[in-house]
mmCIF file of C-alpha atoms in Angstrom:
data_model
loop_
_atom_site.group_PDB
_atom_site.id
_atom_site.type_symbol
_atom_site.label_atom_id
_atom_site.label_comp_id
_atom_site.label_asym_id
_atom_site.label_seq_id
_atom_site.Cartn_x
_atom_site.Cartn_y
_atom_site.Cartn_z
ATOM 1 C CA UNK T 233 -49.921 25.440 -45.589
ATOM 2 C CA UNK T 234 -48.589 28.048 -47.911
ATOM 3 C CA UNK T 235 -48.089 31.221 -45.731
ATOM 4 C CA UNK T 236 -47.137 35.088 -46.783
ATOM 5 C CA UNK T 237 -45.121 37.713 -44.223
ATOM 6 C CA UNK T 238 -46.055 40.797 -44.521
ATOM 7 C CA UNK T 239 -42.726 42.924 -42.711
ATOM 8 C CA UNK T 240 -41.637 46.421 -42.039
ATOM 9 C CA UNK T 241 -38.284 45.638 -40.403
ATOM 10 C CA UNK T 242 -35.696 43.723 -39.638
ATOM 11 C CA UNK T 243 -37.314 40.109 -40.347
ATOM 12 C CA UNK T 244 -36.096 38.513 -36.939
ATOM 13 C CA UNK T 245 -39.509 36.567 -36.668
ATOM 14 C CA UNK T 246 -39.263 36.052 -40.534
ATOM 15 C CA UNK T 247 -36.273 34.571 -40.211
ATOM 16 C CA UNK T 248 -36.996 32.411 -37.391
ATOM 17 C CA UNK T 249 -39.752 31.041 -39.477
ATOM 18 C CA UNK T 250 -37.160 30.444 -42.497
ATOM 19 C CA UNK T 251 -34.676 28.862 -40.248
ATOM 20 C CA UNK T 252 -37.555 26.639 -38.727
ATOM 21 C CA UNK T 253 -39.231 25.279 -42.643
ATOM 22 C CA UNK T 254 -35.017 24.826 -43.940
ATOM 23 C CA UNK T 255 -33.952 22.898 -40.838
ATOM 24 C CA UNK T 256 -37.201 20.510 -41.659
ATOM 25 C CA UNK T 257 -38.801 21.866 -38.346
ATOM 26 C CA UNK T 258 -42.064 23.444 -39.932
ATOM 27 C CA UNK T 259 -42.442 20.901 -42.932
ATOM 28 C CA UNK T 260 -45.868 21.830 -43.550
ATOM 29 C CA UNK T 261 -45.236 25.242 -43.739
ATOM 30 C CA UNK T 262 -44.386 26.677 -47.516
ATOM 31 C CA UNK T 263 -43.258 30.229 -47.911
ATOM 32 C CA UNK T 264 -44.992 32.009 -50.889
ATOM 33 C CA UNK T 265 -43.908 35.830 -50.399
ATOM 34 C CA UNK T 266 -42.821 38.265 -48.300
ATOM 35 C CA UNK T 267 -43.892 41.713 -48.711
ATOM 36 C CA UNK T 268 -42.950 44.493 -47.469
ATOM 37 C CA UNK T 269 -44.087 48.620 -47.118
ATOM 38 C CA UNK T 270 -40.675 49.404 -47.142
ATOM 39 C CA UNK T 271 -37.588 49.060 -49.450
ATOM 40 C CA UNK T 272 -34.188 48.320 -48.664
ATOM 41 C CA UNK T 273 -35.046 46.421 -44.961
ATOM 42 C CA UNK T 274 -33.417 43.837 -43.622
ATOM 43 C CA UNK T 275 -36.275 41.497 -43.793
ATOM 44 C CA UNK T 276 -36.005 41.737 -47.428
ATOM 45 C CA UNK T 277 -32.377 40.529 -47.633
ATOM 46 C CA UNK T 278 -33.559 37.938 -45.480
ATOM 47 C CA UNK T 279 -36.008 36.402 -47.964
ATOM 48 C CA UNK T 280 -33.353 36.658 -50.858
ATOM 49 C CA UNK T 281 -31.381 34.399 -48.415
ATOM 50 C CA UNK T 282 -34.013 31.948 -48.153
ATOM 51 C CA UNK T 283 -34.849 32.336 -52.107
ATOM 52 C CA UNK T 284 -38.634 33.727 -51.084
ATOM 53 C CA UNK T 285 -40.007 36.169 -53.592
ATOM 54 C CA UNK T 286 -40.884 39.331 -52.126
ATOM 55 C CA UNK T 287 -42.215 42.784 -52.956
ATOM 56 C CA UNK T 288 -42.176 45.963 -52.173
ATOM 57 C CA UNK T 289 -45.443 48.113 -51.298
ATOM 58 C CA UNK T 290 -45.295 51.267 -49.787
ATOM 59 C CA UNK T 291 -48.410 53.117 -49.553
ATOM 60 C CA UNK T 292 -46.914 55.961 -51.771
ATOM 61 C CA UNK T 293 -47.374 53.768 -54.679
ATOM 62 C CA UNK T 294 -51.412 54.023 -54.507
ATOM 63 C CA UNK T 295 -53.596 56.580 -54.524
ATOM 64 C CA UNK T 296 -54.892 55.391 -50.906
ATOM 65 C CA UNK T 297 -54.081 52.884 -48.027
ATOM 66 C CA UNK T 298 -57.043 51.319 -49.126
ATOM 67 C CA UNK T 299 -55.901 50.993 -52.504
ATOM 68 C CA UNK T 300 -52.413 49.373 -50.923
ATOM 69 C CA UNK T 301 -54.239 47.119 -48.631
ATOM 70 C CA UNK T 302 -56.135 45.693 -51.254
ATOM 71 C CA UNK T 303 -53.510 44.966 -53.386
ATOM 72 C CA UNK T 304 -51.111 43.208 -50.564
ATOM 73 C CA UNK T 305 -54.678 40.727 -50.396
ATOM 74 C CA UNK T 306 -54.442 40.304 -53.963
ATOM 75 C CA UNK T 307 -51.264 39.659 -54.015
ATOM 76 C CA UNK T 308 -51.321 37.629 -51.148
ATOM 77 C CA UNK T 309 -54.305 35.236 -53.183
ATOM 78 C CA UNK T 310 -52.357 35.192 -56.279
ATOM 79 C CA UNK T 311 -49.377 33.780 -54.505
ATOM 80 C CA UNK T 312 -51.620 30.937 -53.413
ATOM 81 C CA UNK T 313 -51.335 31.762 -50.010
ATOM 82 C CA UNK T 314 -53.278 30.100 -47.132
ATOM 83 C CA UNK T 315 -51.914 31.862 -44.166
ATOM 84 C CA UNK T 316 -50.547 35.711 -43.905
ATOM 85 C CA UNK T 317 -48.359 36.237 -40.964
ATOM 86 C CA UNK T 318 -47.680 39.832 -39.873
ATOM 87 C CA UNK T 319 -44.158 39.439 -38.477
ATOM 88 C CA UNK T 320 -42.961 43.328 -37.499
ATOM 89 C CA UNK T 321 -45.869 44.686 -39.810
ATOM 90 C CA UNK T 322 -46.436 48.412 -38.591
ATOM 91 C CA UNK T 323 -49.486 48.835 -40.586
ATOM 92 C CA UNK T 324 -53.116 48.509 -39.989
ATOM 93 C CA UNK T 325 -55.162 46.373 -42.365
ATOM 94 C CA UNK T 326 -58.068 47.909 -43.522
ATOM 95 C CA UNK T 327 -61.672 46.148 -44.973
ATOM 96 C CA UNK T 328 -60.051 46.004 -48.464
ATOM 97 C CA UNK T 329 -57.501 43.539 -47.336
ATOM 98 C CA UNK T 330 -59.920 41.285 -45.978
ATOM 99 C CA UNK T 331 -62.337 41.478 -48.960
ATOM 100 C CA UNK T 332 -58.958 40.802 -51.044
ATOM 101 C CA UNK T 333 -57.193 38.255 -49.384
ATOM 102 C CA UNK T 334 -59.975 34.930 -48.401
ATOM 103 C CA UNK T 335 -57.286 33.070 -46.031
ATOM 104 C CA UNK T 336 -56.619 33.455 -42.288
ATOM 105 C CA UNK T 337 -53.857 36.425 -41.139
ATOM 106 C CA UNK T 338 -52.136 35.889 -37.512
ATOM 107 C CA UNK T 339 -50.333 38.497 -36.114
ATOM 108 C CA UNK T 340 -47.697 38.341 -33.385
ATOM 109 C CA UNK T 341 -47.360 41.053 -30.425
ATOM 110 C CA UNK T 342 -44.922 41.544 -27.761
ATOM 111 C CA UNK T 343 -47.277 41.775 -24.702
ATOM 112 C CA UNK T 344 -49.973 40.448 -22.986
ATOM 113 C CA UNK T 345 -52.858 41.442 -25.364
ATOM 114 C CA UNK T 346 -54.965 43.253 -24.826
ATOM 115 C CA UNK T 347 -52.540 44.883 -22.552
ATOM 116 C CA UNK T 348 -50.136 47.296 -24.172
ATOM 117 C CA UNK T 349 -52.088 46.629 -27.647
ATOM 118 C CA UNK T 350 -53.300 49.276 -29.950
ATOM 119 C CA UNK T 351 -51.866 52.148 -32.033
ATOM 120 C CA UNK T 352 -48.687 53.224 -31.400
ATOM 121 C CA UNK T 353 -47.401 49.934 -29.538
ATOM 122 C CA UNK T 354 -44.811 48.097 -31.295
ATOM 123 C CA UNK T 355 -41.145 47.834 -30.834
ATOM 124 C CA UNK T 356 -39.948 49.655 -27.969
ATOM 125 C CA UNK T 357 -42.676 51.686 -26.955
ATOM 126 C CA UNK T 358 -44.403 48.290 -25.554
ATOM 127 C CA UNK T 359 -41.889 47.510 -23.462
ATOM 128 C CA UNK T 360 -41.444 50.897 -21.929
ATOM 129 C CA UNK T 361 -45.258 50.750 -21.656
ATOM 130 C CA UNK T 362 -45.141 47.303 -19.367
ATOM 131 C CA UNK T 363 -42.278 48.965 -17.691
ATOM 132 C CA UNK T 364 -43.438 52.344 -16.761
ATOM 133 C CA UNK T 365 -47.156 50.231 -15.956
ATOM 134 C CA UNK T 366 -44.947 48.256 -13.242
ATOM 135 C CA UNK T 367 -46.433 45.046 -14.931
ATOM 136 C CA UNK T 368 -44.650 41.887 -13.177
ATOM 137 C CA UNK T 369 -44.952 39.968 -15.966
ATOM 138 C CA UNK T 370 -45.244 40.271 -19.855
ATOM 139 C CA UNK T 371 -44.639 38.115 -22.724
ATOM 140 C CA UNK T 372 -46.291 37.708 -26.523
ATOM 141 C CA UNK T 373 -49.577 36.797 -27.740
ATOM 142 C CA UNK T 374 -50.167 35.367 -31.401
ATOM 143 C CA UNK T 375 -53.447 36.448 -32.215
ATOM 144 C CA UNK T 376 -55.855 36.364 -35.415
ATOM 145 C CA UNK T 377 -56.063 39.651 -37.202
ATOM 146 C CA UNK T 378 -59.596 41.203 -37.879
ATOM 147 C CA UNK T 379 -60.624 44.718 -38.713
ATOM 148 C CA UNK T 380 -59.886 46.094 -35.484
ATOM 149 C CA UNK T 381 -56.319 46.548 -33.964
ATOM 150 C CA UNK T 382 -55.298 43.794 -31.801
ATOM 151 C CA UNK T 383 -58.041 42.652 -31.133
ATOM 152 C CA UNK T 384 -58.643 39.266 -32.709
ATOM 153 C CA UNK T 385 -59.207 35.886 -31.389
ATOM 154 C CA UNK T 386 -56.080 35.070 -29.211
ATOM 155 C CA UNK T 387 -54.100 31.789 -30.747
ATOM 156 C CA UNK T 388 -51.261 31.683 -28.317
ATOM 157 C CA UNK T 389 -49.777 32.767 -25.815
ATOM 158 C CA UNK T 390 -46.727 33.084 -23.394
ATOM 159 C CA UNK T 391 -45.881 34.997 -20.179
ATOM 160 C CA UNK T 392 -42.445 36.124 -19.027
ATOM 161 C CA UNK T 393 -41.803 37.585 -15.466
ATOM 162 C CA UNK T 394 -40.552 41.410 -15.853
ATOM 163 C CA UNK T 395 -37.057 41.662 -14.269
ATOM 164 C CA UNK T 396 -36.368 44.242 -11.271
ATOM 165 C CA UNK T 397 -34.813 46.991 -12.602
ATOM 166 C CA UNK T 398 -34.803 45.827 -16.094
ATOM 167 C CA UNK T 399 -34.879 48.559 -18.821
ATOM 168 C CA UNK T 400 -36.790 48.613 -22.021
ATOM 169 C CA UNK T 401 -34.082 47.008 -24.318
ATOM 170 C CA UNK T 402 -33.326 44.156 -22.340
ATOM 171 C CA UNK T 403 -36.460 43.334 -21.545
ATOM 172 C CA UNK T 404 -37.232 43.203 -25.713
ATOM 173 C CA UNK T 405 -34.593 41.088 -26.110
ATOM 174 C CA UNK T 406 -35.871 38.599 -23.836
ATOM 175 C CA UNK T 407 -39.328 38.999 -25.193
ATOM 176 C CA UNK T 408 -38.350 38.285 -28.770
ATOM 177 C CA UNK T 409 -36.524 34.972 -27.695
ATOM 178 C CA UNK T 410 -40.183 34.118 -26.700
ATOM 179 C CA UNK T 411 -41.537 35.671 -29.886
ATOM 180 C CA UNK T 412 -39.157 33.089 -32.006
ATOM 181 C CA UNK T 413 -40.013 30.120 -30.370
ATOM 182 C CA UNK T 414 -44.073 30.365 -29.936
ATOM 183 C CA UNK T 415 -43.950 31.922 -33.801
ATOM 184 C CA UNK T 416 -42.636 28.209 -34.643
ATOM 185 C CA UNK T 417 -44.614 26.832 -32.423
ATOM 186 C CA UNK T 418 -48.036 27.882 -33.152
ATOM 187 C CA UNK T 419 -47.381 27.606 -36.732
ATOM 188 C CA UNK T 420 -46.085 23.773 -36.487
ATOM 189 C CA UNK T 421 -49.593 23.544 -34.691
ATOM 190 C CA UNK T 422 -51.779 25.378 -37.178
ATOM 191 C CA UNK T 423 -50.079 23.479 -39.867
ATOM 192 C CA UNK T 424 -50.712 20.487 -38.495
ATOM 193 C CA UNK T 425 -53.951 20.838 -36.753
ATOM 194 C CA UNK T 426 -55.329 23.445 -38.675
ATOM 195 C CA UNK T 427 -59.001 25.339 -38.513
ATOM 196 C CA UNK T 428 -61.553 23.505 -39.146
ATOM 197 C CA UNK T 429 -63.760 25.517 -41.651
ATOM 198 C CA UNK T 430 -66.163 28.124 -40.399
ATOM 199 C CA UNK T 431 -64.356 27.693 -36.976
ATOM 200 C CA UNK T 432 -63.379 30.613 -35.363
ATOM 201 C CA UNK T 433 -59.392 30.434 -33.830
ATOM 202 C CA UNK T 434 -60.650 30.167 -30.427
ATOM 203 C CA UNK T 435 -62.691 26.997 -31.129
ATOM 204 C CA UNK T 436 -59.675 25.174 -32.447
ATOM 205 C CA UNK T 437 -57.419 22.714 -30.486
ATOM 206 C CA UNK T 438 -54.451 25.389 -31.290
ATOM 207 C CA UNK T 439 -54.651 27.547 -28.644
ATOM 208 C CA UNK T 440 -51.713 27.910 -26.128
ATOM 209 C CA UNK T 441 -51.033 29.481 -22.946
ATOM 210 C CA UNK T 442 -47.985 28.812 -20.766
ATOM 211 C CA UNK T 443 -44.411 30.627 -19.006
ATOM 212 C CA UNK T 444 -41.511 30.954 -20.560
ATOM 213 C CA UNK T 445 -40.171 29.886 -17.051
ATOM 214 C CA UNK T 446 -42.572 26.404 -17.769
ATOM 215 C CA UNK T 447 -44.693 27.300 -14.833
ATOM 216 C CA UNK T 448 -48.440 27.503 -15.810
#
């Protein structure tokens, strides 16, 4: 399966992903590109590491988002890509991306979709969200990216008990532990499994849903 990341970060889930395919634990998983809406982050450094091409697309480059969402799709297709990933992508994806690009695109989000989904909720501000809720647990859903935020067919997913009197950072770096492993996971699973055509992800035999803590 040859699969693009579309970043805006760091690259932690990128380069758990990297890690995974040079260590021979995602063998049918081929890295085409990374691209990114930002220059000079670390998720691009990252992909040098691990020899990926990459590119840069901010949306000042184009007259419109639209404009930039088409052309990640393109450039998504003419990388041969099967599979986008949005690992840290802060973006929305608009029609033009999906009329661009004719493979599947997963995202990966640190909650409980749909709770503490939507705009505004990445990074931090989900965490504080589950903690200011009083949630007792969280954890990460990998999900299949449509048109509107968050809200695609759910792929995977695993919950984590919230911590009394954890704060917001510590719980994230639990979470993203999590993140890592069910990233590999799922995309061991879709690599090997796959969708069958016309399928949608919910009708596959991919889907997931366990505890970090192995209770179910």
């Amino acid at each position: 399966m040859r699969l693009g990341v579309l970043v805006s970060g760091r690259g932690s889930n990128l380069e758990a992903v990297l890690l995974a395919v040079a260590e021979g634990r995602l063998a049918g998983i081929e890295p085409r590109i990374v691209i990114s809406n930002r220059p000079g982050v670390r998720a691009l450094q990252v992909a040098a590491r691990h020899e990926v091409p990459s590119r840069v697309m901010p949306a000042s480059a184009f007259s419109d988002v639209a404009a930039r969402d088409r052309a990640i799709g393109e450039a998504l297709t003419d990388a041969g890509c099967d599979l986008a990933l949005l690992a840290g992508y802060d973006q929305l994806l608009r029609a033009p991306y999906f009329a661009a690009f004719g493979g599947r695109t997963v995202n990966i989000h640190p909650s409980l979709l749909p709770r503490h989904g939507g705009r505004g909720m990445t990074g931090l501000a989900v965490h504080r969200a589950v903690l200011a809720a009083a949630d007792e647990e969280t954890g990460v859903t990998i999900h299949e990216v449509t048109p509107e935020l968050d809200a695609g067919p759910v792929i995977a997913r695993e919950r984590l008990a919230v911590r009394p009197g954890e704060d917001a950072e510590g719980l994230a770096r639990r979470v993203l532990i999590v993140e890592h492993r069910l990233l590999v996971a799922t995309l061991e699973d879709l690599a090997g499994v796959g969708w069958p055509s016309g399928a949608s992800a919910s009708m596959t035999a991919v889907p997931r849903d366990g505890r970090a803590d192995g209770r179910t």
